[in-house]
mmCIF file of C-alpha atoms in Angstrom:
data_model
loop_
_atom_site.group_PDB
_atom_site.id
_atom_site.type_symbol
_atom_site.label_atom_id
_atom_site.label_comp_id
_atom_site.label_asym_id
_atom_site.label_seq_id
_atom_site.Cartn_x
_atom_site.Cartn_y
_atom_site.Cartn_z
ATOM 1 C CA UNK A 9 -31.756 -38.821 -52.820
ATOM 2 C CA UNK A 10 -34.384 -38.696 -50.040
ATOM 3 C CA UNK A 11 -31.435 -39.066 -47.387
ATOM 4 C CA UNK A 12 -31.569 -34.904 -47.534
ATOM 5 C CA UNK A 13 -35.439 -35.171 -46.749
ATOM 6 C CA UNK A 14 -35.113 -37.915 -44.507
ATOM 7 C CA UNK A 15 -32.537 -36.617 -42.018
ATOM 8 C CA UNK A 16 -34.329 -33.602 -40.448
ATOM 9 C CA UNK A 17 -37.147 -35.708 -39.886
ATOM 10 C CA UNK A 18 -34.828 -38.560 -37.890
ATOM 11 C CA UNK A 19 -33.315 -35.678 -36.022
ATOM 12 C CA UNK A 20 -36.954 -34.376 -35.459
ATOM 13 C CA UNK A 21 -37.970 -37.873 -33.802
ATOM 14 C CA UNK A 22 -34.551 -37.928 -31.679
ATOM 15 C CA UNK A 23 -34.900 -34.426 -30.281
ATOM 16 C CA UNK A 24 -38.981 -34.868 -29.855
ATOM 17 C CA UNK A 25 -38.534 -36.639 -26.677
ATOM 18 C CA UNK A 26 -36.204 -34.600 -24.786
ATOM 19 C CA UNK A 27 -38.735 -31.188 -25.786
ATOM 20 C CA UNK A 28 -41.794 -33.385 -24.805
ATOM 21 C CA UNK A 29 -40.088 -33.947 -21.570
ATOM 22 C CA UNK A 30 -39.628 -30.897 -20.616
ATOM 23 C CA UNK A 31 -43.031 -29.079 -21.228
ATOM 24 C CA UNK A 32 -44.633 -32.149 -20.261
ATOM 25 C CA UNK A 33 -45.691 -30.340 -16.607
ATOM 26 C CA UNK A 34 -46.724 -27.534 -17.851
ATOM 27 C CA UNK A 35 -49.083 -28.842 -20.290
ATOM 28 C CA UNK A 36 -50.456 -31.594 -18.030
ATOM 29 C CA UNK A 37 -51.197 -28.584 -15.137
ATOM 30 C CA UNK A 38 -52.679 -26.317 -17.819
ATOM 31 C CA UNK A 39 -54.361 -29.035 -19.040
ATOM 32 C CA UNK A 40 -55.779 -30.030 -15.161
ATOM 33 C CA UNK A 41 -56.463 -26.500 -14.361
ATOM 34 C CA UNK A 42 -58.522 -26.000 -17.983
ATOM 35 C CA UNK A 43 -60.569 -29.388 -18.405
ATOM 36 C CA UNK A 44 -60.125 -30.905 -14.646
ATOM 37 C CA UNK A 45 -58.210 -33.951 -16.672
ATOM 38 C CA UNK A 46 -54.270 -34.118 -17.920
ATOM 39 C CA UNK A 47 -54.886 -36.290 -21.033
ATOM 40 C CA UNK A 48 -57.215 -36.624 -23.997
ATOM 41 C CA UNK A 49 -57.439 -35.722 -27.452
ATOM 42 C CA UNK A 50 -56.205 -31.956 -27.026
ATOM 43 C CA UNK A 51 -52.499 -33.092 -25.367
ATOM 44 C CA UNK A 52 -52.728 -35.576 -28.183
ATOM 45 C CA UNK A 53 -52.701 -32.376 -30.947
ATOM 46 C CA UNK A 54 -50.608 -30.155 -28.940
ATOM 47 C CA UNK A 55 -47.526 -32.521 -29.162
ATOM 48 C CA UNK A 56 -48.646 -32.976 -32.713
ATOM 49 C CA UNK A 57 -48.095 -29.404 -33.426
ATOM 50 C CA UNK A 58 -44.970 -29.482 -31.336
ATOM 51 C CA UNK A 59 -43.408 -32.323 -33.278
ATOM 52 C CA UNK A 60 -44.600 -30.713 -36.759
ATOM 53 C CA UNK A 61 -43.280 -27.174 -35.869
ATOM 54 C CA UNK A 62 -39.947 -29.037 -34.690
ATOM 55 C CA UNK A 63 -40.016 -30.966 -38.015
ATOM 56 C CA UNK A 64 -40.379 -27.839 -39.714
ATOM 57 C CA UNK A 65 -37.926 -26.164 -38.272
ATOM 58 C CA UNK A 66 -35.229 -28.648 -38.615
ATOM 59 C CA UNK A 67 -36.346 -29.091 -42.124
ATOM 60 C CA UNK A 68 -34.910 -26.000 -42.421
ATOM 61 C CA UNK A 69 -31.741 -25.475 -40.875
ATOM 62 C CA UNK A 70 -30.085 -29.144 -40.645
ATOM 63 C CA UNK A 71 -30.130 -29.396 -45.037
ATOM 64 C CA UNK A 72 -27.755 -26.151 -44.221
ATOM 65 C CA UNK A 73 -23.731 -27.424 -45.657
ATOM 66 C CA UNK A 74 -21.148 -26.562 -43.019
ATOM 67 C CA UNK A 75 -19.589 -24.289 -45.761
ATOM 68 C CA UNK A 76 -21.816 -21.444 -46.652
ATOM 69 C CA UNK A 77 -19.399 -19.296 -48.606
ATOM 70 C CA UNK A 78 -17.697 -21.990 -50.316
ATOM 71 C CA UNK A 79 -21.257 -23.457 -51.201
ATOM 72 C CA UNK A 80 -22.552 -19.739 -52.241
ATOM 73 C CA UNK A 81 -19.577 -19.556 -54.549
ATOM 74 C CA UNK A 82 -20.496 -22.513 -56.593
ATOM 75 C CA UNK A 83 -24.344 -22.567 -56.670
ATOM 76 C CA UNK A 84 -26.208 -19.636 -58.722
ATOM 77 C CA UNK A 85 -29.655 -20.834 -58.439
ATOM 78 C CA UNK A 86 -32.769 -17.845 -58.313
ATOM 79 C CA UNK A 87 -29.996 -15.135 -59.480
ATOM 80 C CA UNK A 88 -32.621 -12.775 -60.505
ATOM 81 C CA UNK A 89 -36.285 -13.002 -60.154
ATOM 82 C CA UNK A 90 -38.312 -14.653 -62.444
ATOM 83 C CA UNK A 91 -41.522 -12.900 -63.217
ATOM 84 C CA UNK A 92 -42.629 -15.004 -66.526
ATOM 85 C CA UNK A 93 -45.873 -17.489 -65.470
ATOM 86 C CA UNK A 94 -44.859 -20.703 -66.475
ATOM 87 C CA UNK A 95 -41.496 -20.197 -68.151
ATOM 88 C CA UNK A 96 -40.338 -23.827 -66.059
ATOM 89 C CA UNK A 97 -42.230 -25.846 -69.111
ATOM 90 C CA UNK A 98 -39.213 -24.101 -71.763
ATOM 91 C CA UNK A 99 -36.767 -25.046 -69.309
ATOM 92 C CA UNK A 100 -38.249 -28.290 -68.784
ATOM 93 C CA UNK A 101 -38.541 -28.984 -72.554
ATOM 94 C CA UNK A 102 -35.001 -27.908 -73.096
ATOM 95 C CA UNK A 103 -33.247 -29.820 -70.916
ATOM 96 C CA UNK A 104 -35.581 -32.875 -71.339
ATOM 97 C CA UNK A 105 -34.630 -32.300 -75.514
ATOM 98 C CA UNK A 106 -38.327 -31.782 -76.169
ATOM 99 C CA UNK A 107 -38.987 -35.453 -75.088
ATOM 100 C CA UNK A 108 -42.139 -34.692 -72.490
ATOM 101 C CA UNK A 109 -42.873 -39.064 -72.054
ATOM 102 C CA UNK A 110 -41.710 -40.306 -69.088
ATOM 103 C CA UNK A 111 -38.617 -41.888 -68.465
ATOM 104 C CA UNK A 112 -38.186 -45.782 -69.556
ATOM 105 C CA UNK A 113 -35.815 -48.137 -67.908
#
């Protein structure tokens, strides 16, 4: 099950790299030209922010299946809006039979 959350974020670590690389001189010239250094603490939370926004991203569109119609034919999830404040718990209850205890193995 976590395979779906799992794979942006391996795809997020491969591609990293190759996007570090290639703003890598610009931020370490900025960086000179700014603070009269090309290091510290605020490269260290730019390619933070990088990697999240990449994560983010990728979180995002790799999940996507290959076959959008085909999966839009089958799935009918958020049909209409629902506007009722926490109408999950009936939904909840009703598939769980009423039975709000955690599972047992």
């Amino acid at each position: 099950m976590l395979r779906a959350y799992l794979l942006p974020v391996e795809v997020a670590v491969t591609v990293f790299p190759l996007i570090a690389a290639l703003i890598v001189v610009p931020v370490a010239i900025r960086g000179y030209r700014r603070r009269g250094r090309a290091g510290g603490w605020p490269v260290l939370v730019f390619y933070s922010f990088v990697f999240y926004l990449l994560a983010t991203l990728l979180q995002t569109v790799v999940p996507l299946p290959a076959d959008t119609d085909g999966h839009c034919a089958v799935t009918r999830y958020a049909e209409r809006p629902q506007l009722e404040p926490l109408a999950f718990r009936g939904t909840v209850s009703t598939a769980a039979e009423g039975d709000w205890a955690p599972p047992t193995c």
